[in-house]
Amino acid sequence: MNDKKPRILKISILRFDPHDPDDFPHMETFEIEESDGMTLFIALNEIREHHDNSLKFDFVCRAGICGSCSMLVNGKPTLACRTLTAKLGENISLAPLPLFELIGDLSIYTGKWMRYLNEHLETWIHDKEEELKFDNLEEKMEPELADEIYELDRCVECGCCVAGCGTIQMKPSFVGAVGLNKIARYHLDPRDKRTDEEYYELIGNEDGVFGCMTLLGCEDVCPKDLPLQSKIAYLRRMMIKASMN
Amino acid sequence: MKVIYTDVLIIGGGLAGLRVATGVKERGHDAVVLTLVPPKRSHSAAAQGGMQASLANSKMGEGDNEDVHFSDTIKGSDWGADQVVARMFTHCAPKAIRELAHWGVPWTRVKRGDREAVINAKKVTITEKDEAHGLITARDFGGTKKWRTCYTSDGTGHSMLYAMDNKAHEDKVEIHERLEALSLIHEDGRCYGAIARNLMSGELVAYVSKATTVATGGYGRIYSVSTNAIICQGMGQALALESGVATLGNMEAIQFHPTAIVPVGILTTEGCRGDGGLLLDKDGYRFMPDYEPDKKELASRDVVSRRMTEHIRKGKGVKSRYGDHLWLDITILGREHIEKNLREVKEICENFLGIDPAVDWIPVRPTQHYSMGGIRTKYTGESQTLKGLYSCGEAACWDLHGFNRLGGNSVSETVVSGMLVAEYISDFLESSDSDMSIHSKKVEFFLNKEQKKLDNLLNKENGEDAYVLRRRMEEIMMEKVGIFRNGKDLKEAVDELEELLKRSANIEVFRSKSRAANPALVNAYRTQKMLKIALTCALGAYLREESRGAHSREDFPSRDDENWLKRTITSWPDENQTLPHVSYEAVDISSMEMPPGFRGYGKDLTRHHPITKVMQDKVDKIRQTMEAEGKNRFEIQDALMPYKDKLPKKYQGTNARFGENV
């Protein structure tokens, strides 16, 4: 390994405790020594353990899988746990994702937002058929189609696309790329028996696919590299078609 | 005092908890799920490689069925598992996977015709049948006779959890997020819910319920390096333990996964080896065939982890500043395969190691991964000693895994145990057994007790730093209660952990005094609880003078069925005691369908119980006679160890299987 002296990172964090009436949003800078392979997960835990144990942030899997730790790193929404400090300069700024309810410091209430979205868009398989017969063989599905559905199913609801979305800044009721991608996913799935007209009811409006201004910040920041641009375009065509019927 | 009433309180919003919630909802009962994080962020999402279910759709799964899955599971458990539970489980796994397919999991499918695969470092062609095209496919995993692990690329847990949570949305399951259960409400051996703390506002809430289910996963984070999510701290087991009434089973049974990346301990799935990946040493030499000529890299997890450690001890590890490691080589699988079927692994390698696994070898070493032990329950998921308390998934020990879990059996267990326990709970709720009589004063007593504990932590001065105690505990567990164990180290571990526990009574929350969201306060009370969990594990390991599955004692290398075919039961009846109470529960050979035998790894050092031979002869004779009479496998199984009557009626049906009865 290299014998170079480790860097001293200056990590500036936007801090605010909404439960403390005397507190106000302010930046606080912590200096820590960089270690080999250090991620922001490691760095933030070091700050909490050795500098300020009241620092609030959200990590769960710390492996880039669960989507908990999205935040603004140098102004850009991303997953903190898999961000190596080596890829950043010595001065790092961290702030909570905008638009979501703030719990404190870098901790945000994405769960509430996403739950509302899922309930609103009814992101589950709609099948009015009789009860499932689980003793029988499963229904067949074309292997390529299963792969395609999984591709869209890989969304981790981290909220980066929401934070990167220009439309939501002006129109908070917009469902965002996360919502539209979910609809694209169910639309693709033959197990979901909803018709195009039913989908139109859900997203054929300004809060849905016609609200998107096509700035596509969502696609730039998606940590799972989901094909958001092409799916939004596809849905828009489908919904225009549905509206003409 | 804020009180919320519900029929079923479910603590934990991962796969197991959500499956219980939807199950009781469908039977018409109310459910509230308490969860530390949004359910979709639960550790279930991290399960990569797959779910075992004997569908037998793919070519390499031909001939698979419940019997083979059962036998693999029992062998894997080193005969520690409850065989009735294992039967119930293997019977229901195909139903659970088909249910999940119906709810939207896009399982990877069989594709007709030829495909290339890597088996034992050689490229082979596998030809899938036309008729199987489009059914759920499976990959190979360690310790299994057939390719049985069904998967969605390597995001299996993610796709299952999303489908399950979406189903919970559809069923309008109430989810209370960022709520942490601190203690169980109970009286006269009956559980009535839990006191919970809102992690955002700090408010304490009493949840009063007829049935309470703990589905909080494992306790891997008592170790300093673990593949587990950071919330897997054993808080569910601690809830049960601190009730003083409920018991824990086999807490010393800890699994180490062979291939977590170095140094951060993030998992790379067993699917890497299942799909043909190899383990190499510092010379690029493939060493596993030397140790396990038969199963090689695909021996059971405990075996591979031990062999890797042995090989490193011989000086064959790759030196690094984080200690020695070995290599996992999946380059042989080719870029296309990796980018399709191992894409999470690829992302992890890119993001955390800066390497491309299609070109570079992955630095790996065995790392804490799974808790076989947990809240001891009956096959119904109900605590053996605290009525109305249920547990399932990794949090529980109903005891499917014994002393070693097979890869692919954990996510499978979450949904199977969830669907079964939901039925047993519903039966309980529909009987007069579930009638409640607890005074609100008693509920208040439990709430006040928790409030007082929090006040103490916040008001303490000149006390201990929780981080210091916790880091020391993690180190002790890692160094002295690890893959290979011995009496001397374990004794030291128990003594020092007991000392840490005593000190933890004096923890002070420095600086951060907020009663609302306060990570320092959370760390303080969790550290106290984790120390108790660590003690159950270390003491159980110290007392168990044999080697069984993942519990490997260098000073007692034999599996000793004569003296140790039994479960370790720990409890904490008096909150002032500083060591857990330990007792044992016999595992009865005379009721086994599959009497103890040799697992087939290394030399057979087993000290058999005298009754084993008698039972084996009996089983063989019944089998021979019935086979001669032309009886089918179901009839023979039923004669050996009936279990179907224990299953809820709706799950008793025979599974349709491609190539068997379809």
mmCIF file with all atom_site columns, C-alpha atoms in Angstrom, chain B residues 313-491:
data_model
loop_
_atom_site.group_PDB
_atom_site.id
_atom_site.type_symbol
_atom_site.label_atom_id
_atom_site.label_alt_id
_atom_site.label_comp_id
_atom_site.label_asym_id
_atom_site.label_entity_id
_atom_site.label_seq_id
_atom_site.pdbx_PDB_ins_code
_atom_site.Cartn_x
_atom_site.Cartn_y
_atom_site.Cartn_z
_atom_site.occupancy
_atom_site.B_iso_or_equiv
_atom_site.pdbx_formal_charge
_atom_site.auth_seq_id
_atom_site.auth_comp_id
_atom_site.auth_asym_id
_atom_site.auth_atom_id
_atom_site.pdbx_PDB_model_num
ATOM 1   C CA . ARG B 1 313 ? -3.329  -20.407 8.810   1.00 0.00 ? 313 ARG B CA 1
ATOM 2   C CA . LYS B 1 314 ? -0.988  -22.490 6.626   1.00 0.00 ? 314 LYS B CA 1
ATOM 3   C CA . GLY B 1 315 ? 0.364   -19.214 5.298   1.00 0.00 ? 315 GLY B CA 1
ATOM 4   C CA . LYS B 1 316 ? -1.478  -19.405 2.004   1.00 0.00 ? 316 LYS B CA 1
ATOM 5   C CA . GLY B 1 317 ? -3.489  -16.225 2.482   1.00 0.00 ? 317 GLY B CA 1
ATOM 6   C CA . VAL B 1 318 ? -2.879  -13.014 0.588   1.00 0.00 ? 318 VAL B CA 1
ATOM 7   C CA . LYS B 1 319 ? -1.302  -10.433 2.887   1.00 0.00 ? 319 LYS B CA 1
ATOM 8   C CA . SER B 1 320 ? -3.034  -7.088  3.211   1.00 0.00 ? 320 SER B CA 1
ATOM 9   C CA . ARG B 1 321 ? -3.046  -4.284  5.753   1.00 0.00 ? 321 ARG B CA 1
ATOM 10  C CA . TYR B 1 322 ? -6.436  -5.565  6.861   1.00 0.00 ? 322 TYR B CA 1
ATOM 11  C CA . GLY B 1 323 ? -5.156  -9.080  7.510   1.00 0.00 ? 323 GLY B CA 1
ATOM 12  C CA . ASP B 1 324 ? -4.943  -12.095 5.246   1.00 0.00 ? 324 ASP B CA 1
ATOM 13  C CA . HIS B 1 325 ? -7.553  -12.934 2.669   1.00 0.00 ? 325 HIS B CA 1
ATOM 14  C CA . LEU B 1 326 ? -8.166  -15.281 -0.250  1.00 0.00 ? 326 LEU B CA 1
ATOM 15  C CA . TRP B 1 327 ? -9.432  -14.689 -3.763  1.00 0.00 ? 327 TRP B CA 1
ATOM 16  C CA . LEU B 1 328 ? -12.817 -15.350 -5.326  1.00 0.00 ? 328 LEU B CA 1
ATOM 17  C CA . ASP B 1 329 ? -12.407 -15.749 -9.069  1.00 0.00 ? 329 ASP B CA 1
ATOM 18  C CA . ILE B 1 330 ? -15.538 -15.317 -11.169 1.00 0.00 ? 330 ILE B CA 1
ATOM 19  C CA . THR B 1 331 ? -13.743 -14.129 -14.302 1.00 0.00 ? 331 THR B CA 1
ATOM 20  C CA . ILE B 1 332 ? -14.222 -17.646 -15.649 1.00 0.00 ? 332 ILE B CA 1
ATOM 21  C CA . LEU B 1 333 ? -17.998 -17.007 -15.869 1.00 0.00 ? 333 LEU B CA 1
ATOM 22  C CA . GLY B 1 334 ? -17.592 -14.321 -18.488 1.00 0.00 ? 334 GLY B CA 1
ATOM 23  C CA . ARG B 1 335 ? -18.745 -10.724 -18.606 1.00 0.00 ? 335 ARG B CA 1
ATOM 24  C CA . GLU B 1 336 ? -22.164 -11.442 -20.053 1.00 0.00 ? 336 GLU B CA 1
ATOM 25  C CA . HIS B 1 337 ? -23.094 -13.824 -17.249 1.00 0.00 ? 337 HIS B CA 1
ATOM 26  C CA . ILE B 1 338 ? -21.779 -11.477 -14.557 1.00 0.00 ? 338 ILE B CA 1
ATOM 27  C CA . GLU B 1 339 ? -23.633 -8.481  -15.946 1.00 0.00 ? 339 GLU B CA 1
ATOM 28  C CA . LYS B 1 340 ? -26.877 -10.413 -16.120 1.00 0.00 ? 340 LYS B CA 1
ATOM 29  C CA . ASN B 1 341 ? -26.882 -12.761 -13.148 1.00 0.00 ? 341 ASN B CA 1
ATOM 30  C CA . LEU B 1 342 ? -24.359 -11.217 -10.747 1.00 0.00 ? 342 LEU B CA 1
ATOM 31  C CA . ARG B 1 343 ? -24.898 -7.523  -11.276 1.00 0.00 ? 343 ARG B CA 1
ATOM 32  C CA . GLU B 1 344 ? -25.134 -6.536  -7.602  1.00 0.00 ? 344 GLU B CA 1
ATOM 33  C CA . VAL B 1 345 ? -21.807 -8.283  -7.070  1.00 0.00 ? 345 VAL B CA 1
ATOM 34  C CA . LYS B 1 346 ? -20.419 -6.318  -9.976  1.00 0.00 ? 346 LYS B CA 1
ATOM 35  C CA . GLU B 1 347 ? -21.713 -3.027  -8.543  1.00 0.00 ? 347 GLU B CA 1
ATOM 36  C CA . ILE B 1 348 ? -20.289 -3.855  -5.115  1.00 0.00 ? 348 ILE B CA 1
ATOM 37  C CA . CYS B 1 349 ? -16.885 -4.674  -6.621  1.00 0.00 ? 349 CYS B CA 1
ATOM 38  C CA . GLU B 1 350 ? -16.863 -1.461  -8.622  1.00 0.00 ? 350 GLU B CA 1
ATOM 39  C CA . ASN B 1 351 ? -18.033 0.806   -5.831  1.00 0.00 ? 351 ASN B CA 1
ATOM 40  C CA . PHE B 1 352 ? -16.252 -0.597  -2.813  1.00 0.00 ? 352 PHE B CA 1
ATOM 41  C CA . LEU B 1 353 ? -13.131 -2.177  -4.304  1.00 0.00 ? 353 LEU B CA 1
ATOM 42  C CA . GLY B 1 354 ? -12.707 -0.284  -7.534  1.00 0.00 ? 354 GLY B CA 1
ATOM 43  C CA . ILE B 1 355 ? -12.291 -3.531  -9.475  1.00 0.00 ? 355 ILE B CA 1
ATOM 44  C CA . ASP B 1 356 ? -14.056 -5.201  -12.375 1.00 0.00 ? 356 ASP B CA 1
ATOM 45  C CA . PRO B 1 357 ? -14.939 -8.780  -11.350 1.00 0.00 ? 357 PRO B CA 1
ATOM 46  C CA . ALA B 1 358 ? -15.083 -9.850  -15.004 1.00 0.00 ? 358 ALA B CA 1
ATOM 47  C CA . VAL B 1 359 ? -11.337 -9.185  -15.114 1.00 0.00 ? 359 VAL B CA 1
ATOM 48  C CA . ASP B 1 360 ? -10.075 -9.034  -11.503 1.00 0.00 ? 360 ASP B CA 1
ATOM 49  C CA . TRP B 1 361 ? -10.192 -11.461 -8.603  1.00 0.00 ? 361 TRP B CA 1
ATOM 50  C CA . ILE B 1 362 ? -12.233 -10.414 -5.572  1.00 0.00 ? 362 ILE B CA 1
ATOM 51  C CA . PRO B 1 363 ? -10.530 -10.286 -2.131  1.00 0.00 ? 363 PRO B CA 1
ATOM 52  C CA . VAL B 1 364 ? -12.698 -12.297 0.274   1.00 0.00 ? 364 VAL B CA 1
ATOM 53  C CA . ARG B 1 365 ? -12.652 -13.904 3.677   1.00 0.00 ? 365 ARG B CA 1
ATOM 54  C CA . PRO B 1 366 ? -15.183 -15.663 5.930   1.00 0.00 ? 366 PRO B CA 1
ATOM 55  C CA . THR B 1 367 ? -17.327 -13.140 7.782   1.00 0.00 ? 367 THR B CA 1
ATOM 56  C CA . GLN B 1 368 ? -20.173 -13.314 10.285  1.00 0.00 ? 368 GLN B CA 1
ATOM 57  C CA . HIS B 1 369 ? -23.353 -13.740 8.283   1.00 0.00 ? 369 HIS B CA 1
ATOM 58  C CA . TYR B 1 370 ? -26.285 -15.495 9.915   1.00 0.00 ? 370 TYR B CA 1
ATOM 59  C CA . SER B 1 371 ? -27.801 -16.222 13.313  1.00 0.00 ? 371 SER B CA 1
ATOM 60  C CA . MET B 1 372 ? -29.177 -19.748 13.498  1.00 0.00 ? 372 MET B CA 1
ATOM 61  C CA . GLY B 1 373 ? -30.115 -19.101 17.095  1.00 0.00 ? 373 GLY B CA 1
ATOM 62  C CA . GLY B 1 374 ? -32.991 -16.913 18.153  1.00 0.00 ? 374 GLY B CA 1
ATOM 63  C CA . ILE B 1 375 ? -36.214 -16.777 20.114  1.00 0.00 ? 375 ILE B CA 1
ATOM 64  C CA . ARG B 1 376 ? -37.040 -20.379 20.934  1.00 0.00 ? 376 ARG B CA 1
ATOM 65  C CA . THR B 1 377 ? -40.485 -21.282 19.698  1.00 0.00 ? 377 THR B CA 1
ATOM 66  C CA . LYS B 1 378 ? -42.756 -24.212 19.058  1.00 0.00 ? 378 LYS B CA 1
ATOM 67  C CA . TYR B 1 379 ? -43.434 -25.160 15.423  1.00 0.00 ? 379 TYR B CA 1
ATOM 68  C CA . THR B 1 380 ? -46.317 -22.671 15.557  1.00 0.00 ? 380 THR B CA 1
ATOM 69  C CA . GLY B 1 381 ? -43.870 -19.834 16.123  1.00 0.00 ? 381 GLY B CA 1
ATOM 70  C CA . GLU B 1 382 ? -45.158 -19.288 19.653  1.00 0.00 ? 382 GLU B CA 1
ATOM 71  C CA . SER B 1 383 ? -42.657 -18.944 22.477  1.00 0.00 ? 383 SER B CA 1
ATOM 72  C CA . GLN B 1 384 ? -42.408 -22.123 24.528  1.00 0.00 ? 384 GLN B CA 1
ATOM 73  C CA . THR B 1 385 ? -42.764 -20.129 27.721  1.00 0.00 ? 385 THR B CA 1
ATOM 74  C CA . LEU B 1 386 ? -44.496 -16.804 27.023  1.00 0.00 ? 386 LEU B CA 1
ATOM 75  C CA . LYS B 1 387 ? -47.992 -17.223 25.664  1.00 0.00 ? 387 LYS B CA 1
ATOM 76  C CA . GLY B 1 388 ? -49.080 -14.828 22.928  1.00 0.00 ? 388 GLY B CA 1
ATOM 77  C CA . LEU B 1 389 ? -45.485 -14.071 21.923  1.00 0.00 ? 389 LEU B CA 1
ATOM 78  C CA . TYR B 1 390 ? -44.597 -15.324 18.460  1.00 0.00 ? 390 TYR B CA 1
ATOM 79  C CA . SER B 1 391 ? -41.439 -15.109 16.428  1.00 0.00 ? 391 SER B CA 1
ATOM 80  C CA . CYS B 1 392 ? -40.410 -16.074 12.914  1.00 0.00 ? 392 CYS B CA 1
ATOM 81  C CA . GLY B 1 393 ? -37.691 -15.651 10.311  1.00 0.00 ? 393 GLY B CA 1
ATOM 82  C CA . GLU B 1 394 ? -34.081 -15.213 11.379  1.00 0.00 ? 394 GLU B CA 1
ATOM 83  C CA . ALA B 1 395 ? -35.202 -13.767 14.720  1.00 0.00 ? 395 ALA B CA 1
ATOM 84  C CA . ALA B 1 396 ? -36.601 -17.129 15.746  1.00 0.00 ? 396 ALA B CA 1
ATOM 85  C CA . CYS B 1 397 ? -35.296 -20.582 16.497  1.00 0.00 ? 397 CYS B CA 1
ATOM 86  C CA . TRP B 1 398 ? -38.232 -22.868 15.649  1.00 0.00 ? 398 TRP B CA 1
ATOM 87  C CA . ASP B 1 399 ? -35.413 -24.717 14.647  1.00 0.00 ? 399 ASP B CA 1
ATOM 88  C CA . LEU B 1 400 ? -35.045 -25.167 10.916  1.00 0.00 ? 400 LEU B CA 1
ATOM 89  C CA . HIS B 1 401 ? -31.294 -24.684 10.663  1.00 0.00 ? 401 HIS B CA 1
ATOM 90  C CA . GLY B 1 402 ? -29.804 -26.448 13.661  1.00 0.00 ? 402 GLY B CA 1
ATOM 91  C CA . PHE B 1 403 ? -26.122 -25.543 13.718  1.00 0.00 ? 403 PHE B CA 1
ATOM 92  C CA . ASN B 1 404 ? -25.686 -24.529 10.107  1.00 0.00 ? 404 ASN B CA 1
ATOM 93  C CA . ARG B 1 405 ? -28.074 -23.013 7.605   1.00 0.00 ? 405 ARG B CA 1
ATOM 94  C CA . LEU B 1 406 ? -27.949 -23.882 3.921   1.00 0.00 ? 406 LEU B CA 1
ATOM 95  C CA . GLY B 1 407 ? -27.564 -20.984 1.542   1.00 0.00 ? 407 GLY B CA 1
ATOM 96  C CA . GLY B 1 408 ? -30.938 -20.084 0.024   1.00 0.00 ? 408 GLY B CA 1
ATOM 97  C CA . ASN B 1 409 ? -32.869 -21.413 3.024   1.00 0.00 ? 409 ASN B CA 1
ATOM 98  C CA . SER B 1 410 ? -33.055 -18.076 4.814   1.00 0.00 ? 410 SER B CA 1
ATOM 99  C CA . VAL B 1 411 ? -35.252 -15.961 2.547   1.00 0.00 ? 411 VAL B CA 1
ATOM 100 C CA . SER B 1 412 ? -37.208 -19.120 1.947   1.00 0.00 ? 412 SER B CA 1
ATOM 101 C CA . GLU B 1 413 ? -37.694 -19.484 5.691   1.00 0.00 ? 413 GLU B CA 1
ATOM 102 C CA . THR B 1 414 ? -38.829 -15.872 6.077   1.00 0.00 ? 414 THR B CA 1
ATOM 103 C CA . VAL B 1 415 ? -41.829 -16.272 3.816   1.00 0.00 ? 415 VAL B CA 1
ATOM 104 C CA . VAL B 1 416 ? -42.659 -19.863 4.733   1.00 0.00 ? 416 VAL B CA 1
ATOM 105 C CA . SER B 1 417 ? -42.528 -19.253 8.469   1.00 0.00 ? 417 SER B CA 1
ATOM 106 C CA . GLY B 1 418 ? -44.416 -15.998 7.964   1.00 0.00 ? 418 GLY B CA 1
ATOM 107 C CA . MET B 1 419 ? -47.267 -17.657 6.112   1.00 0.00 ? 419 MET B CA 1
ATOM 108 C CA . LEU B 1 420 ? -47.511 -20.496 8.630   1.00 0.00 ? 420 LEU B CA 1
ATOM 109 C CA . VAL B 1 421 ? -47.229 -18.368 11.756  1.00 0.00 ? 421 VAL B CA 1
ATOM 110 C CA . ALA B 1 422 ? -49.906 -16.015 10.385  1.00 0.00 ? 422 ALA B CA 1
ATOM 111 C CA . GLU B 1 423 ? -52.309 -18.964 10.335  1.00 0.00 ? 423 GLU B CA 1
ATOM 112 C CA . TYR B 1 424 ? -51.418 -20.179 13.831  1.00 0.00 ? 424 TYR B CA 1
ATOM 113 C CA . ILE B 1 425 ? -51.789 -16.640 15.189  1.00 0.00 ? 425 ILE B CA 1
ATOM 114 C CA . SER B 1 426 ? -55.151 -16.297 13.474  1.00 0.00 ? 426 SER B CA 1
ATOM 115 C CA . ASP B 1 427 ? -56.298 -19.580 15.020  1.00 0.00 ? 427 ASP B CA 1
ATOM 116 C CA . PHE B 1 428 ? -55.181 -18.269 18.396  1.00 0.00 ? 428 PHE B CA 1
ATOM 117 C CA . LEU B 1 429 ? -57.065 -15.006 17.883  1.00 0.00 ? 429 LEU B CA 1
ATOM 118 C CA . GLU B 1 430 ? -60.198 -16.901 16.948  1.00 0.00 ? 430 GLU B CA 1
ATOM 119 C CA . SER B 1 431 ? -60.102 -18.954 20.131  1.00 0.00 ? 431 SER B CA 1
ATOM 120 C CA . SER B 1 432 ? -60.945 -17.879 23.678  1.00 0.00 ? 432 SER B CA 1
ATOM 121 C CA . ASP B 1 433 ? -57.259 -18.434 24.513  1.00 0.00 ? 433 ASP B CA 1
ATOM 122 C CA . SER B 1 434 ? -56.557 -14.977 23.198  1.00 0.00 ? 434 SER B CA 1
ATOM 123 C CA . ASP B 1 435 ? -58.934 -13.219 25.601  1.00 0.00 ? 435 ASP B CA 1
ATOM 124 C CA . MET B 1 436 ? -57.146 -10.413 27.363  1.00 0.00 ? 436 MET B CA 1
ATOM 125 C CA . SER B 1 437 ? -57.193 -9.219  30.908  1.00 0.00 ? 437 SER B CA 1
ATOM 126 C CA . ILE B 1 438 ? -54.507 -6.709  31.688  1.00 0.00 ? 438 ILE B CA 1
ATOM 127 C CA . HIS B 1 439 ? -55.000 -3.617  33.774  1.00 0.00 ? 439 HIS B CA 1
ATOM 128 C CA . SER B 1 440 ? -54.004 -0.283  32.262  1.00 0.00 ? 440 SER B CA 1
ATOM 129 C CA . LYS B 1 441 ? -51.940 0.267   35.418  1.00 0.00 ? 441 LYS B CA 1
ATOM 130 C CA . LYS B 1 442 ? -49.780 -2.656  34.414  1.00 0.00 ? 442 LYS B CA 1
ATOM 131 C CA . VAL B 1 443 ? -49.287 -1.245  30.933  1.00 0.00 ? 443 VAL B CA 1
ATOM 132 C CA . GLU B 1 444 ? -48.335 2.054   32.494  1.00 0.00 ? 444 GLU B CA 1
ATOM 133 C CA . PHE B 1 445 ? -45.883 0.270   34.773  1.00 0.00 ? 445 PHE B CA 1
ATOM 134 C CA . PHE B 1 446 ? -43.986 -1.061  31.747  1.00 0.00 ? 446 PHE B CA 1
ATOM 135 C CA . LEU B 1 447 ? -44.028 2.310   30.020  1.00 0.00 ? 447 LEU B CA 1
ATOM 136 C CA . ASN B 1 448 ? -42.777 4.129   33.094  1.00 0.00 ? 448 ASN B CA 1
ATOM 137 C CA . LYS B 1 449 ? -40.039 1.598   33.533  1.00 0.00 ? 449 LYS B CA 1
ATOM 138 C CA . GLU B 1 450 ? -38.709 2.329   30.051  1.00 0.00 ? 450 GLU B CA 1
ATOM 139 C CA . GLN B 1 451 ? -39.051 6.063   30.609  1.00 0.00 ? 451 GLN B CA 1
ATOM 140 C CA . LYS B 1 452 ? -36.990 5.761   33.751  1.00 0.00 ? 452 LYS B CA 1
ATOM 141 C CA . LYS B 1 453 ? -34.260 3.825   31.985  1.00 0.00 ? 453 LYS B CA 1
ATOM 142 C CA . LEU B 1 454 ? -34.024 6.532   29.327  1.00 0.00 ? 454 LEU B CA 1
ATOM 143 C CA . ASP B 1 455 ? -33.953 9.254   31.974  1.00 0.00 ? 455 ASP B CA 1
ATOM 144 C CA . ASN B 1 456 ? -31.130 7.469   33.752  1.00 0.00 ? 456 ASN B CA 1
ATOM 145 C CA . LEU B 1 457 ? -29.068 7.283   30.592  1.00 0.00 ? 457 LEU B CA 1
ATOM 146 C CA . LEU B 1 458 ? -29.598 10.965  29.848  1.00 0.00 ? 458 LEU B CA 1
ATOM 147 C CA . ASN B 1 459 ? -29.024 12.170  33.401  1.00 0.00 ? 459 ASN B CA 1
ATOM 148 C CA . LYS B 1 460 ? -26.014 10.023  34.289  1.00 0.00 ? 460 LYS B CA 1
ATOM 149 C CA . GLU B 1 461 ? -22.751 11.837  34.921  1.00 0.00 ? 461 GLU B CA 1
ATOM 150 C CA . ASN B 1 462 ? -19.177 10.577  34.812  1.00 0.00 ? 462 ASN B CA 1
ATOM 151 C CA . GLY B 1 463 ? -20.366 7.303   33.347  1.00 0.00 ? 463 GLY B CA 1
ATOM 152 C CA . GLU B 1 464 ? -19.152 4.929   30.666  1.00 0.00 ? 464 GLU B CA 1
ATOM 153 C CA . ASP B 1 465 ? -18.939 5.614   26.932  1.00 0.00 ? 465 ASP B CA 1
ATOM 154 C CA . ALA B 1 466 ? -21.268 3.198   25.150  1.00 0.00 ? 466 ALA B CA 1
ATOM 155 C CA . TYR B 1 467 ? -19.082 3.189   22.041  1.00 0.00 ? 467 TYR B CA 1
ATOM 156 C CA . VAL B 1 468 ? -16.067 1.988   24.019  1.00 0.00 ? 468 VAL B CA 1
ATOM 157 C CA . LEU B 1 469 ? -18.008 -0.899  25.531  1.00 0.00 ? 469 LEU B CA 1
ATOM 158 C CA . ARG B 1 470 ? -19.599 -1.841  22.263  1.00 0.00 ? 470 ARG B CA 1
ATOM 159 C CA . ARG B 1 471 ? -16.386 -1.827  20.238  1.00 0.00 ? 471 ARG B CA 1
ATOM 160 C CA . ARG B 1 472 ? -14.710 -4.021  22.855  1.00 0.00 ? 472 ARG B CA 1
ATOM 161 C CA . MET B 1 473 ? -17.655 -6.456  22.761  1.00 0.00 ? 473 MET B CA 1
ATOM 162 C CA . GLU B 1 474 ? -17.430 -6.638  18.969  1.00 0.00 ? 474 GLU B CA 1
ATOM 163 C CA . GLU B 1 475 ? -13.714 -7.401  19.147  1.00 0.00 ? 475 GLU B CA 1
ATOM 164 C CA . ILE B 1 476 ? -14.165 -10.098 21.771  1.00 0.00 ? 476 ILE B CA 1
ATOM 165 C CA . MET B 1 477 ? -16.847 -11.817 19.723  1.00 0.00 ? 477 MET B CA 1
ATOM 166 C CA . MET B 1 478 ? -14.707 -11.660 16.612  1.00 0.00 ? 478 MET B CA 1
ATOM 167 C CA . GLU B 1 479 ? -11.494 -12.885 18.247  1.00 0.00 ? 479 GLU B CA 1
ATOM 168 C CA . LYS B 1 480 ? -12.819 -15.386 20.760  1.00 0.00 ? 480 LYS B CA 1
ATOM 169 C CA . VAL B 1 481 ? -16.238 -16.557 19.594  1.00 0.00 ? 481 VAL B CA 1
ATOM 170 C CA . GLY B 1 482 ? -15.431 -16.906 15.902  1.00 0.00 ? 482 GLY B CA 1
ATOM 171 C CA . ILE B 1 483 ? -15.077 -19.674 13.325  1.00 0.00 ? 483 ILE B CA 1
ATOM 172 C CA . PHE B 1 484 ? -12.763 -21.829 15.435  1.00 0.00 ? 484 PHE B CA 1
ATOM 173 C CA . ARG B 1 485 ? -13.379 -21.724 19.162  1.00 0.00 ? 485 ARG B CA 1
ATOM 174 C CA . ASN B 1 486 ? -11.649 -23.110 22.245  1.00 0.00 ? 486 ASN B CA 1
ATOM 175 C CA . GLY B 1 487 ? -12.381 -23.330 25.948  1.00 0.00 ? 487 GLY B CA 1
ATOM 176 C CA . LYS B 1 488 ? -9.709  -20.903 27.067  1.00 0.00 ? 488 LYS B CA 1
ATOM 177 C CA . ASP B 1 489 ? -10.730 -18.101 24.715  1.00 0.00 ? 489 ASP B CA 1
ATOM 178 C CA . LEU B 1 490 ? -14.410 -18.666 25.328  1.00 0.00 ? 490 LEU B CA 1
ATOM 179 C CA . LYS B 1 491 ? -13.943 -18.488 29.083  1.00 0.00 ? 491 LYS B CA 1
#
